mmCIF file of C-alpha atoms in Angstrom:
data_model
loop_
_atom_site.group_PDB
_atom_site.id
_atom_site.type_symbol
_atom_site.label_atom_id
_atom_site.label_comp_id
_atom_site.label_asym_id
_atom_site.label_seq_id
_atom_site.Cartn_x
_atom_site.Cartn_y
_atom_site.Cartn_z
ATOM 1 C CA UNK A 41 -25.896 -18.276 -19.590
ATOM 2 C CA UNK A 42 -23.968 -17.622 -22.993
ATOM 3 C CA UNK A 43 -21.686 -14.605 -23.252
ATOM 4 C CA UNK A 44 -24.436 -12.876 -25.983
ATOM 5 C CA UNK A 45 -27.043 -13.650 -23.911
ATOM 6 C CA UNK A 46 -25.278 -12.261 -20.282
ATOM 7 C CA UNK A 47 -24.828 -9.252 -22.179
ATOM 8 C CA UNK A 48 -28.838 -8.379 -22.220
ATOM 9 C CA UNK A 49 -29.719 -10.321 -19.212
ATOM 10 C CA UNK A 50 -26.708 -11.050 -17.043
ATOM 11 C CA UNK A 51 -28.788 -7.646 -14.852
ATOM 12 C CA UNK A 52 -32.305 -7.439 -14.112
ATOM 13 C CA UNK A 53 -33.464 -5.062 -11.998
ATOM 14 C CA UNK A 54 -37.016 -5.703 -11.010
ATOM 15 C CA UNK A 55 -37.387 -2.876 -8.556
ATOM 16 C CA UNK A 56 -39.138 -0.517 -10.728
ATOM 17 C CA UNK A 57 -42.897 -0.358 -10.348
ATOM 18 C CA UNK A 58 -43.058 0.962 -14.499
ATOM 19 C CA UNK A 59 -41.423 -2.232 -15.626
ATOM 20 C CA UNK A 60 -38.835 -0.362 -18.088
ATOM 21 C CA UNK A 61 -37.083 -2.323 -19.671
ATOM 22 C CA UNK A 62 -34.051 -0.031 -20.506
ATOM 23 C CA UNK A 63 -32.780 0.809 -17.258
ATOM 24 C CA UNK A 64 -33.907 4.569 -16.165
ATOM 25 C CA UNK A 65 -31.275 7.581 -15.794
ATOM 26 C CA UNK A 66 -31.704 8.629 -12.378
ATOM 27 C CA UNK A 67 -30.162 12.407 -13.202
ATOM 28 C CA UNK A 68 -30.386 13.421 -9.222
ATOM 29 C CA UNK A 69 -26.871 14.712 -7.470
ATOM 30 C CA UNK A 70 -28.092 13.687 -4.025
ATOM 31 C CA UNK A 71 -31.519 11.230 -2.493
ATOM 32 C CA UNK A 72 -33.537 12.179 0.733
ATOM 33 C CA UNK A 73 -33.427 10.039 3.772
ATOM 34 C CA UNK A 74 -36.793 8.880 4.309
ATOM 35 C CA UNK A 75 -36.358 9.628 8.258
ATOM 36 C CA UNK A 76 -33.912 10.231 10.619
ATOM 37 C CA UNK A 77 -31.377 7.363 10.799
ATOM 38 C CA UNK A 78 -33.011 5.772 7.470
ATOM 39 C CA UNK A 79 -31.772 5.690 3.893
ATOM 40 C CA UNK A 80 -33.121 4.231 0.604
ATOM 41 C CA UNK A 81 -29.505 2.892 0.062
ATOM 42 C CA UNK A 82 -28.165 6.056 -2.061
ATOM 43 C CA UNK A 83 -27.379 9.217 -0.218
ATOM 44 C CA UNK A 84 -25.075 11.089 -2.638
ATOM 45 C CA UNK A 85 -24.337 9.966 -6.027
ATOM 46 C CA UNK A 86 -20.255 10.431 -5.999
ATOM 47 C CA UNK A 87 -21.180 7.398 -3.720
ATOM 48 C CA UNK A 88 -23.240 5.517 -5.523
ATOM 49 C CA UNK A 89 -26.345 6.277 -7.613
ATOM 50 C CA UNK A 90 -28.877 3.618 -9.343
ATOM 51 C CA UNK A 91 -28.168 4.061 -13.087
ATOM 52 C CA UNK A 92 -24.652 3.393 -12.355
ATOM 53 C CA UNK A 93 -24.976 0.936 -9.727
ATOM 54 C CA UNK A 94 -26.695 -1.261 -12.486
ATOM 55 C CA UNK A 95 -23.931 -0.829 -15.158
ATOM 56 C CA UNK A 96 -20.943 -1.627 -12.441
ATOM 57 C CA UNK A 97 -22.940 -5.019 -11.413
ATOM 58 C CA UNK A 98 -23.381 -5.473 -15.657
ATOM 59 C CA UNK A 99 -19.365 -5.145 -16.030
ATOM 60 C CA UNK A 100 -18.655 -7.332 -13.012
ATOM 61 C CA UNK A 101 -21.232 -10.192 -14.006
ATOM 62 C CA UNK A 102 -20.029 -10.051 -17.406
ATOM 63 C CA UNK A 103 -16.017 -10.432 -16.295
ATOM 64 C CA UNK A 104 -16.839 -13.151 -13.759
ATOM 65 C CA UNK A 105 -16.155 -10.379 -10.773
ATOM 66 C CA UNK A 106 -16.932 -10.040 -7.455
ATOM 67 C CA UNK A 107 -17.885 -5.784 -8.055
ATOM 68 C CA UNK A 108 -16.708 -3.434 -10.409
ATOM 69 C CA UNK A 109 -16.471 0.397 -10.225
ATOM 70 C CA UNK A 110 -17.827 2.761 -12.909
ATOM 71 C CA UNK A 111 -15.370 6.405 -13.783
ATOM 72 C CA UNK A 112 -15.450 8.880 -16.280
ATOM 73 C CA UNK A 113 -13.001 7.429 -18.530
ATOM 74 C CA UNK A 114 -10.552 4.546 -19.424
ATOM 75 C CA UNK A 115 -7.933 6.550 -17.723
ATOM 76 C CA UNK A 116 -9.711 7.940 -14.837
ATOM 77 C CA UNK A 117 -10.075 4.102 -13.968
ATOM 78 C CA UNK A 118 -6.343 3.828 -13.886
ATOM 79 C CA UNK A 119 -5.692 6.630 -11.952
ATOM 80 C CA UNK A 120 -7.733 5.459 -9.748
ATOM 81 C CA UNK A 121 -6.477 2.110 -9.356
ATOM 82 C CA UNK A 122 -2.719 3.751 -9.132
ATOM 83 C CA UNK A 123 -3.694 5.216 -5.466
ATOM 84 C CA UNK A 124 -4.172 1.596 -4.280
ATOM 85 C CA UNK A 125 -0.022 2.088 -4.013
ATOM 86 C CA UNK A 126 2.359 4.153 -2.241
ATOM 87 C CA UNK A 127 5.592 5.501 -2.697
ATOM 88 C CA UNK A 128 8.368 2.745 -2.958
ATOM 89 C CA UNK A 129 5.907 0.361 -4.525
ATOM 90 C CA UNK A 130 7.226 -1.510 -7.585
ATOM 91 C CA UNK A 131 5.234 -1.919 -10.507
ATOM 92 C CA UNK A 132 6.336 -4.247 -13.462
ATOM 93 C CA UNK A 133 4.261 -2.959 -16.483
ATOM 94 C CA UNK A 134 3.934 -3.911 -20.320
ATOM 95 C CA UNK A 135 6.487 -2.433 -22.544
ATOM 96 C CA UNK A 136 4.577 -1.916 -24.835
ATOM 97 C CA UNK A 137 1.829 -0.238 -23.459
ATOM 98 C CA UNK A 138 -1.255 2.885 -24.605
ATOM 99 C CA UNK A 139 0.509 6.009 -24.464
ATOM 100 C CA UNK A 140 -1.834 7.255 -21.552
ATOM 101 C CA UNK A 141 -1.082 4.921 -19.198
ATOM 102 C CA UNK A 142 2.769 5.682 -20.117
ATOM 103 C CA UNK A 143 2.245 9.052 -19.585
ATOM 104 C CA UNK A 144 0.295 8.677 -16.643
ATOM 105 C CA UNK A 145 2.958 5.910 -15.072
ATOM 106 C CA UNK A 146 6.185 8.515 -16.402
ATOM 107 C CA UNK A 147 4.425 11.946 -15.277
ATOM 108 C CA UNK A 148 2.303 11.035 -12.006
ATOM 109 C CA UNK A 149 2.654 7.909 -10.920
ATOM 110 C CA UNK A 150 6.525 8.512 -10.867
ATOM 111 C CA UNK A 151 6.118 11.475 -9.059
ATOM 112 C CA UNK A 152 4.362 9.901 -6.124
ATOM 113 C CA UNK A 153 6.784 7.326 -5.581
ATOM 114 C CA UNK A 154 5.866 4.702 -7.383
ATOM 115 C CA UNK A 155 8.466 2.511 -9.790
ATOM 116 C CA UNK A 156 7.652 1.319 -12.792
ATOM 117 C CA UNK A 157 9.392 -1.434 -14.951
ATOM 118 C CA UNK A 158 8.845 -2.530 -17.634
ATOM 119 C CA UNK A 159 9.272 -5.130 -19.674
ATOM 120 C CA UNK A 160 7.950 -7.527 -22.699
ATOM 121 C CA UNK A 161 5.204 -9.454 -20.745
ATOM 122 C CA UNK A 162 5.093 -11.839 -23.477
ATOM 123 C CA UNK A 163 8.106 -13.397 -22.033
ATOM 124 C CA UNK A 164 7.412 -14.828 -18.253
ATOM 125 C CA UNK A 165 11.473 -14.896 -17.696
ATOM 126 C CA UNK A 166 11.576 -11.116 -18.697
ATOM 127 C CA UNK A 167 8.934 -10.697 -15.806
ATOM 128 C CA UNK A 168 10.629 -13.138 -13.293
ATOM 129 C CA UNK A 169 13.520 -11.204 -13.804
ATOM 130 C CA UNK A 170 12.691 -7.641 -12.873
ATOM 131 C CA UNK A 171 10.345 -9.359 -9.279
ATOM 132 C CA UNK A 172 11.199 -7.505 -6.110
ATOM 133 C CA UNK A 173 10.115 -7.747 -2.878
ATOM 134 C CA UNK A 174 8.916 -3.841 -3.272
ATOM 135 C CA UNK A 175 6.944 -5.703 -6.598
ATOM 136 C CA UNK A 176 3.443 -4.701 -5.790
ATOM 137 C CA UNK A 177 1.862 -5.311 -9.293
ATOM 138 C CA UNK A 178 1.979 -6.461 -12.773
ATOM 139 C CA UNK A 179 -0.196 -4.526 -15.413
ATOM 140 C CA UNK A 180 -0.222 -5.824 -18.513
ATOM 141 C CA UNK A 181 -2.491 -5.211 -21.805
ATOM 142 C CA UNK A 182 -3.305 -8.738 -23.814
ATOM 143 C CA UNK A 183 -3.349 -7.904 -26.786
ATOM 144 C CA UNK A 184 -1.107 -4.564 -26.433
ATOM 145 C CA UNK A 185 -1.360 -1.481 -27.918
ATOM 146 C CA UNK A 186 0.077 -1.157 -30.907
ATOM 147 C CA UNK A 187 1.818 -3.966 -31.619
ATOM 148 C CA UNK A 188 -0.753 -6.741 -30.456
ATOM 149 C CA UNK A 189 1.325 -9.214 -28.277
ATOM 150 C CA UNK A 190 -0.146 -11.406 -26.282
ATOM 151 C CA UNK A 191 0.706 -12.343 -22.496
ATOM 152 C CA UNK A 192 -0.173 -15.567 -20.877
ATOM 153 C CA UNK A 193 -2.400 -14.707 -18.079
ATOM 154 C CA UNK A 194 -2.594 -17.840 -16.351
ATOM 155 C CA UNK A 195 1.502 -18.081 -16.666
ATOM 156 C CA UNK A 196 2.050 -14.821 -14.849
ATOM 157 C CA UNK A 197 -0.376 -16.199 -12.219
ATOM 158 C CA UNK A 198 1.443 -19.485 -11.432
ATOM 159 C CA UNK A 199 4.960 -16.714 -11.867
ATOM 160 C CA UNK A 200 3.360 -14.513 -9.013
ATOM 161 C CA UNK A 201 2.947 -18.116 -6.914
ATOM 162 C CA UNK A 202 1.742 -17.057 -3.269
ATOM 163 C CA UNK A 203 3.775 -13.618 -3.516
ATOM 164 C CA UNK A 204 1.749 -10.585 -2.441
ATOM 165 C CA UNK A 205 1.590 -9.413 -6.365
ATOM 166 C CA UNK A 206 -1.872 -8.138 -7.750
ATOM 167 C CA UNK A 207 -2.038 -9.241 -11.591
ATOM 168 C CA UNK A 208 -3.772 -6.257 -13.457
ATOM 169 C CA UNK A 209 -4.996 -6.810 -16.992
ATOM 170 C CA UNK A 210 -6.375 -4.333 -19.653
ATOM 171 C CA UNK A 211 -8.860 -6.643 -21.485
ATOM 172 C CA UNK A 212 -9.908 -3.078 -23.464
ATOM 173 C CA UNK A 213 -9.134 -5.138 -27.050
ATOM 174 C CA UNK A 214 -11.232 -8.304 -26.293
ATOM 175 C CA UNK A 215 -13.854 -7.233 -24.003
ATOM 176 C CA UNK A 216 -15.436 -9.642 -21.721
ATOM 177 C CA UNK A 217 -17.385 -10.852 -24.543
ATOM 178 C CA UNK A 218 -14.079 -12.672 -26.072
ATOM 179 C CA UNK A 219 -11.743 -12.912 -22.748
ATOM 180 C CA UNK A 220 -12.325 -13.047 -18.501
ATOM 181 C CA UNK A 221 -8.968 -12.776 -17.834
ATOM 182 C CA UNK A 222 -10.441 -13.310 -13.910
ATOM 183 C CA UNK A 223 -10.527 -16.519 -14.321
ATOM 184 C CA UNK A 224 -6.919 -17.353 -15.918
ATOM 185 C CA UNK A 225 -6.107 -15.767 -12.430
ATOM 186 C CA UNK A 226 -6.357 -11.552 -12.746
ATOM 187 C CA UNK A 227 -7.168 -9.619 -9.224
ATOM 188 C CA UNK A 228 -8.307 -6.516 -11.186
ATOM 189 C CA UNK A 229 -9.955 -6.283 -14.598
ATOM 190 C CA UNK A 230 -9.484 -2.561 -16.266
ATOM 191 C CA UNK A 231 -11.595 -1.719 -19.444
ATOM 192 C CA UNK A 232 -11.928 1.739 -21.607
ATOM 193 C CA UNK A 233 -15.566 1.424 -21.974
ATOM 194 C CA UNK A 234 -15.276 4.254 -24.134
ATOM 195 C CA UNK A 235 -14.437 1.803 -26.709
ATOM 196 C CA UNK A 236 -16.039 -1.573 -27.605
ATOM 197 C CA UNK A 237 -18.348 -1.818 -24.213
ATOM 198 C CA UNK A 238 -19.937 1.505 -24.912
ATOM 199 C CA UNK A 239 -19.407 0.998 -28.712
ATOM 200 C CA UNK A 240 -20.822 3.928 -30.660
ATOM 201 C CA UNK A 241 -18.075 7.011 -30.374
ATOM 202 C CA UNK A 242 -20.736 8.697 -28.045
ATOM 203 C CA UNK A 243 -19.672 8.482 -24.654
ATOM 204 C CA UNK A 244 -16.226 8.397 -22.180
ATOM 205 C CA UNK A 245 -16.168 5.712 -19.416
ATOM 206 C CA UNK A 246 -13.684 3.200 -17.865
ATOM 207 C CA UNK A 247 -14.112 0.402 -15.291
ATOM 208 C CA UNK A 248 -12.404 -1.698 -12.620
ATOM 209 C CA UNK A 249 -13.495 -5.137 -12.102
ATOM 210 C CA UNK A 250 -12.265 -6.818 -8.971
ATOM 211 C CA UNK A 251 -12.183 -10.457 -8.398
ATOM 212 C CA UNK A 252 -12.491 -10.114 -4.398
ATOM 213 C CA UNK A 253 -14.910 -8.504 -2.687
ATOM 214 C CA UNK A 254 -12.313 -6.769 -0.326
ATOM 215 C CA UNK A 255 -10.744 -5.613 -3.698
ATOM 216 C CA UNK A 256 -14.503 -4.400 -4.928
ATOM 217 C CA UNK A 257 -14.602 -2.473 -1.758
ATOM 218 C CA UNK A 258 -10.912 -1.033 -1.841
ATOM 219 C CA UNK A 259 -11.794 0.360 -5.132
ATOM 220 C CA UNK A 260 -15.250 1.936 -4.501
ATOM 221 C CA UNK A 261 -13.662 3.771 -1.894
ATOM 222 C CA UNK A 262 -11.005 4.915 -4.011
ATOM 223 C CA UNK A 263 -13.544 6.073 -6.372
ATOM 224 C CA UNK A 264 -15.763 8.018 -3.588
ATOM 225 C CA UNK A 265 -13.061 9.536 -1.964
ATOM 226 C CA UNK A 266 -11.473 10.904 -5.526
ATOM 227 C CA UNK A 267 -14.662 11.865 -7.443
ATOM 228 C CA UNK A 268 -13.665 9.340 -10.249
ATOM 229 C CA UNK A 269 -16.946 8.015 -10.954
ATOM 230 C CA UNK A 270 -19.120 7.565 -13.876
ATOM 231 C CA UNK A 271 -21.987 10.034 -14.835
ATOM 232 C CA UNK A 272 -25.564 8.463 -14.214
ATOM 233 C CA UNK A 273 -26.179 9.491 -18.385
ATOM 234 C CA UNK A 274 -22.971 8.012 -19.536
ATOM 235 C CA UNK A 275 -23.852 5.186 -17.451
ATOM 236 C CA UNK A 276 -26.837 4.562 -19.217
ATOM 237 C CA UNK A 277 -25.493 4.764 -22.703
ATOM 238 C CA UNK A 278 -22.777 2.003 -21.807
ATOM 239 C CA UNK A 279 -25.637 -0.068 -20.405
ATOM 240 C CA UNK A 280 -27.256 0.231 -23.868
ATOM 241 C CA UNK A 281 -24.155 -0.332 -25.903
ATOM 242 C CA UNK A 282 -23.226 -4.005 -24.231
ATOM 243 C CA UNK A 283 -26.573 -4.841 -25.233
ATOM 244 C CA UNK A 284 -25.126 -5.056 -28.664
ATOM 245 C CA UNK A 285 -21.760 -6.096 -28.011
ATOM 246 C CA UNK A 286 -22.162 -9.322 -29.264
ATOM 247 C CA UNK A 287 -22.941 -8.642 -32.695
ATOM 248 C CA UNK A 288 -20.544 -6.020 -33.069
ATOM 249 C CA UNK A 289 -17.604 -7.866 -31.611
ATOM 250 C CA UNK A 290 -18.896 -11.050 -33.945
ATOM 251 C CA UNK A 291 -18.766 -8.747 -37.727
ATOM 252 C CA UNK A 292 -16.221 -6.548 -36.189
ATOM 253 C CA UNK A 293 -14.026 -10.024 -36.071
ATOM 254 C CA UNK A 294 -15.326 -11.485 -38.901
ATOM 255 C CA UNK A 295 -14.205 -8.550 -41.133
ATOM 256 C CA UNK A 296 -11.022 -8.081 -39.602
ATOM 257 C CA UNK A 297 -9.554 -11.694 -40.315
ATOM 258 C CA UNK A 298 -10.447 -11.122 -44.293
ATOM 259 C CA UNK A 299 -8.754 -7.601 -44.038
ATOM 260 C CA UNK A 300 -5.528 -8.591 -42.463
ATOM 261 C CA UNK A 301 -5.237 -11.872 -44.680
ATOM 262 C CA UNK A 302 -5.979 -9.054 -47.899
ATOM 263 C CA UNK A 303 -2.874 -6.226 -46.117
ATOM 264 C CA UNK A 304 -0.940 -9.696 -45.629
ATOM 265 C CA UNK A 305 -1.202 -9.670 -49.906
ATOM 266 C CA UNK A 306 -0.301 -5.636 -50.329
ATOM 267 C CA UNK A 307 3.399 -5.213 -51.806
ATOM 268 C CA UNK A 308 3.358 -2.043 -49.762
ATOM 269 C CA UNK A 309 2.575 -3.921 -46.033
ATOM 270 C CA UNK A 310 5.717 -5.029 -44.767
ATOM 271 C CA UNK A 311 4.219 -6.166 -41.435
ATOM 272 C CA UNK A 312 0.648 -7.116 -40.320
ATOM 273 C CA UNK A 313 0.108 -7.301 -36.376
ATOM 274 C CA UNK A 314 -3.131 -9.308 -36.011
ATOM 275 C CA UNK A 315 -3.787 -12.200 -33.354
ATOM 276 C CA UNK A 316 -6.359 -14.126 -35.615
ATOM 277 C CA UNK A 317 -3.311 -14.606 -38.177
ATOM 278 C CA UNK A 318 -2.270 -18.198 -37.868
ATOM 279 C CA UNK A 319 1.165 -17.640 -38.428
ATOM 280 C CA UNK A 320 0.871 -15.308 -35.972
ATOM 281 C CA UNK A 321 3.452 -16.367 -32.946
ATOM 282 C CA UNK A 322 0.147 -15.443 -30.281
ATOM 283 C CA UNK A 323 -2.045 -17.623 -31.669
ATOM 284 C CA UNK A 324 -2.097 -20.902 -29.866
ATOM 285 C CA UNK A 325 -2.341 -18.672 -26.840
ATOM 286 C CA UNK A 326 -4.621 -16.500 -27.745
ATOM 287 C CA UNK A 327 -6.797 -19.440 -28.542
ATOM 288 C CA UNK A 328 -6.480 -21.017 -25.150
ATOM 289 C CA UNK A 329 -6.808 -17.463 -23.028
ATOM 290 C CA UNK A 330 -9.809 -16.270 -25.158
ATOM 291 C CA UNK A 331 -13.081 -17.102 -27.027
ATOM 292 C CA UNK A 332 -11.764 -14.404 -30.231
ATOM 293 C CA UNK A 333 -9.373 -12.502 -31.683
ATOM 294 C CA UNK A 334 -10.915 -9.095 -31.775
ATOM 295 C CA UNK A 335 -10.816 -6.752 -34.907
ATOM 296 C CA UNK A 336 -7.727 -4.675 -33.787
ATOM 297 C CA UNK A 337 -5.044 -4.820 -36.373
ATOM 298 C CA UNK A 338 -1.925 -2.780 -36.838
ATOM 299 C CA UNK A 339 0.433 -2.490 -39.673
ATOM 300 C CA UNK A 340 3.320 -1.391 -41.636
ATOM 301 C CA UNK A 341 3.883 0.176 -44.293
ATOM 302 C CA UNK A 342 7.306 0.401 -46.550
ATOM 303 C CA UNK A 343 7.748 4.212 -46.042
ATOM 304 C CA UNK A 344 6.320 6.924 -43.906
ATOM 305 C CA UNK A 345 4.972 8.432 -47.353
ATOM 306 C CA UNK A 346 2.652 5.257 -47.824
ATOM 307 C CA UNK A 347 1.475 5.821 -44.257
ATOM 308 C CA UNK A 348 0.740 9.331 -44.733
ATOM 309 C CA UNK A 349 -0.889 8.775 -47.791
ATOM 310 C CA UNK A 350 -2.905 6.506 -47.016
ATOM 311 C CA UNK A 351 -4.227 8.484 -43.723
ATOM 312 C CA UNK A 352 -5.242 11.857 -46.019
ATOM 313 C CA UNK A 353 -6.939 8.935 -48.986
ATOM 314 C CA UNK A 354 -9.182 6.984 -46.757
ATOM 315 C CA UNK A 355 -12.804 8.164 -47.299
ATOM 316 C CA UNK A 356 -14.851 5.246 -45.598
ATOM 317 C CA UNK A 357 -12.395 4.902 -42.810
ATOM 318 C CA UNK A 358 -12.318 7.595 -40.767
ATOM 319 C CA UNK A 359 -8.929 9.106 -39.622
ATOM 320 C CA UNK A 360 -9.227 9.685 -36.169
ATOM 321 C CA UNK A 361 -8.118 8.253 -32.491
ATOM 322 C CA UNK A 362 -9.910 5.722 -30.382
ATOM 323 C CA UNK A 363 -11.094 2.597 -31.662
ATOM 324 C CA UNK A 364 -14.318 -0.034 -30.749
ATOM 325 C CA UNK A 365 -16.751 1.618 -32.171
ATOM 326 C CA UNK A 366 -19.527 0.526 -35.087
ATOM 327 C CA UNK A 367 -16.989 2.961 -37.145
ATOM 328 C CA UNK A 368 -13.733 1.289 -38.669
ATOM 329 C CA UNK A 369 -11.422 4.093 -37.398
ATOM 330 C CA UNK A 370 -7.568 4.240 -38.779
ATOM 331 C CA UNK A 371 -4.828 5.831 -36.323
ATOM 332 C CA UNK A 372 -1.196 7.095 -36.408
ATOM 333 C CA UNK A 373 0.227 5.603 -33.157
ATOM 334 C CA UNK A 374 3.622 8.622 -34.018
ATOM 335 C CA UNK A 375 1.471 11.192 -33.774
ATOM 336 C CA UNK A 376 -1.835 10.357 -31.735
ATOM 337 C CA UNK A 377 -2.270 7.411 -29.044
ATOM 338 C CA UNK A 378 1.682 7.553 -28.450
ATOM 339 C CA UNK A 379 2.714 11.237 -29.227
ATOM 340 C CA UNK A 380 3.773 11.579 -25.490
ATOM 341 C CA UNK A 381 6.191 8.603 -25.411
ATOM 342 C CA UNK A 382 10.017 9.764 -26.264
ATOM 343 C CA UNK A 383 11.023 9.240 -29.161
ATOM 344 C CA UNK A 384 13.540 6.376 -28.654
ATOM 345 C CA UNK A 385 11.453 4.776 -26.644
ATOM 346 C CA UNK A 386 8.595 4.628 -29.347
ATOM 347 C CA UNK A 387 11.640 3.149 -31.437
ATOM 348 C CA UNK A 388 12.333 0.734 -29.510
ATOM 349 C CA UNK A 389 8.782 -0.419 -29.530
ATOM 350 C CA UNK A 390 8.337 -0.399 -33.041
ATOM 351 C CA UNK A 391 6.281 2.161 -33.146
ATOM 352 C CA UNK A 392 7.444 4.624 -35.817
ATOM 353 C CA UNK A 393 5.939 6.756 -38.818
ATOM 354 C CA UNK A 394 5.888 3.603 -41.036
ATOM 355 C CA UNK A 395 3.167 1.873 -38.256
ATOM 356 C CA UNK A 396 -0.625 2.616 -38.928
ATOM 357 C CA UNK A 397 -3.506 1.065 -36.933
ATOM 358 C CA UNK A 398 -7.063 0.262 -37.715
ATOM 359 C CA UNK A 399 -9.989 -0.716 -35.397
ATOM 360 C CA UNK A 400 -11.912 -2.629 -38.008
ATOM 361 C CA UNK A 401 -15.889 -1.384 -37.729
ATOM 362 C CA UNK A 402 -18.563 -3.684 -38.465
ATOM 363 C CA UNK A 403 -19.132 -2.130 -42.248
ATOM 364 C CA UNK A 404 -19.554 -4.300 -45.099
ATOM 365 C CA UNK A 405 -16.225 -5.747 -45.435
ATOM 366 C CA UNK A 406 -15.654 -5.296 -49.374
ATOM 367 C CA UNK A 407 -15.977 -1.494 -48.634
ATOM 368 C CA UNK A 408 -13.514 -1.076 -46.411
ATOM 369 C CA UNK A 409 -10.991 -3.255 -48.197
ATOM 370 C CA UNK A 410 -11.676 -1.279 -51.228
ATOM 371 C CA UNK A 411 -11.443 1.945 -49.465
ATOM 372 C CA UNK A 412 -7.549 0.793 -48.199
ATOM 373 C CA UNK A 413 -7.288 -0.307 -51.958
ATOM 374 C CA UNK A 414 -7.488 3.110 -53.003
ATOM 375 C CA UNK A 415 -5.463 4.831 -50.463
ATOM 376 C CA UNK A 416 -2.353 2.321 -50.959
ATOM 377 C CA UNK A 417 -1.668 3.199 -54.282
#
């Protein structure tokens, strides 16, 4: 089955005696046991609950995974997958990385015990480098956020060899639509299906995709025991979203090559961070790892005045955080997505008042270009 069509059929659930097509919202906290010692298979739905039983068996199809658990956001997915550690465990993590999951690493995960390192993931020696024998993981984001590098998936496998190591990847960016990073050798699979999966700016939700089913089961305990899980509504409107992630990922691609090449062209872009570029040093990789590019692009500017002006100018494109949805969306990494992150460490990332980022919507493409047109000037 082709990735467009998986996304509509990959799950059909033929149970239901209406024959709905659009899989029903089962709103109910808790289901009666039809006797004594008998259960319809749901018994409370912090355990499990239809609506988002279907959407957890959609992800995991979708990324080539043996189960995947649903939670109420792209970061409650991560917290959750942070308790499969304990304290003395070594994680070696993207350096350049979404400022939640910093946060979240520098503020709780720290706290508990747990080391992270980190490190430019593009570079396997940088990663052979920092392995321990306390090295429990390696997280990485492919394409990262802000600055879009690119890690070799199936490199850091054959790195890891036989070691016990679990190779976590964000595929957020790409979705499984573009990239199954599964089968270039990930264990877990972690998506903010608040962005591209869900795909409207309507809904919070973030998954785990394992590629064992001893890994599937790890995590759906995890997610029981903390109360991490995914609302049966929210479920629903993800459901409905992949249905159309196709199309949207297609024109959301398509109009982010032509904008980058047109920024590429702007005497006031110094820098455009896009994987699609050919010159760009991720392509060949990206190429072999993936089926796209995406339509996430970041970019500088010559001054922190052109930035800034170009933020409180953009009518069409819509100043605000997130990014994946139908909406082309521009954000100020300084101030928003990376606030948290000290200010020397931002620095050393690149990531400064001169760095913008857009997730490029699926709008007719000479609008949005003209839009930026106005605002650079």
């Amino acid at each position: 089955m082709k990735p467009e069509t998986a996304c509509i059929h990959a799950i059909r659930d033929k149970s239901h005696a209406t024959g709905a097509i659009a899989v029903p919202i089962y709103q109910s906290a808790t289901f009666a046991h039809p006797a004594f010692g008998q259960s319809t298979g749901y018994d409370y739905s912090r355990t499990q609950n239809p609506t988002c039983e279907h959407v957890e068996k959609l992800i995991a199809a979708l990324e080539g995974g043996a189960g995947a658990t649903a939670h109420a956001s792209g970061m409650a997915a991560v917290s959750t997958l942070m308790e499969l550690f304990a304290p003395g465990d070594e994680i070696i993590a993207t350096n350049d990385l979404y400022g939640g999951s910093i946060r979240l690493f520098s503020r709780i995960s720290s706290k508990n015990g747990i080391v992270i390192h980190y490190a430019d993931t593009s570079d396997l020696s940088a990663i052979e480098r920092l392995i321990t024998k306390a090295t429990k993981a390696i997280f990485i984001e492919t394409p990262t956020n802000p600055m879009m590098k690119v890690s070799d998936i199936a490199g850091i496998k054959k790195l890891i060899g036989k070691r016990d190591i679990l190779l976590i990847v964000d595929n957020t960016f790409l979705t499984p639509y573009f990239s199954n990073p599964i089968s270039f050798g990930a264990d877990i699979v972690i998506h903010s299906a608040t962005k591209y999966l869900s795909g409207h700016n309507d809904t919070l939700a973030g998954f785990l995709v394992a590629k064992s089913a001893d890994m599937a089961e790890k995590l759906h305990f995890l997610k029981k025991t903390t109360g991490n899980m995914l609302s049966p509504f929210d479920a629903f409107l993800v459901t409905r979203g992949v249905k159309t992630l196709a199309i949207r990922m297609e024109k959301a691609q398509k109009n982010a090559i032509i904008i980058a090449e047109w920024l590429q062209k702007q005497p006031k872009v110094t820098a455009v961070y896009y994987v699609g570029l050919p010159d760009n040093p991720a392509f060949e990789i990206s190429k072999r790892q993936a089926r796209g590019f995406g339509a996430m692009i970041s970019f500088r500017v010559d001054s922190t005045e052109t930035a800034q002006h170009i933020l409180n100018k953009t009518e069409l494109i819509l100043y605000a955080e997130s990014l994946g949805g139908v909406e082309t969306l521009i954000t100020y990494p300084i101030t928003q997505t990376h606030a948290d992150v000290p200010e020397t460490e931002r620095e050393a990332r690149g990531i400064n008042g001169k760095l913008l980022r857009l997730s490029v919507g699926i709008e007719a493409v000479e609008d949005i270009i003209n839009d930026l047109k106005k605002a650079i000037r």
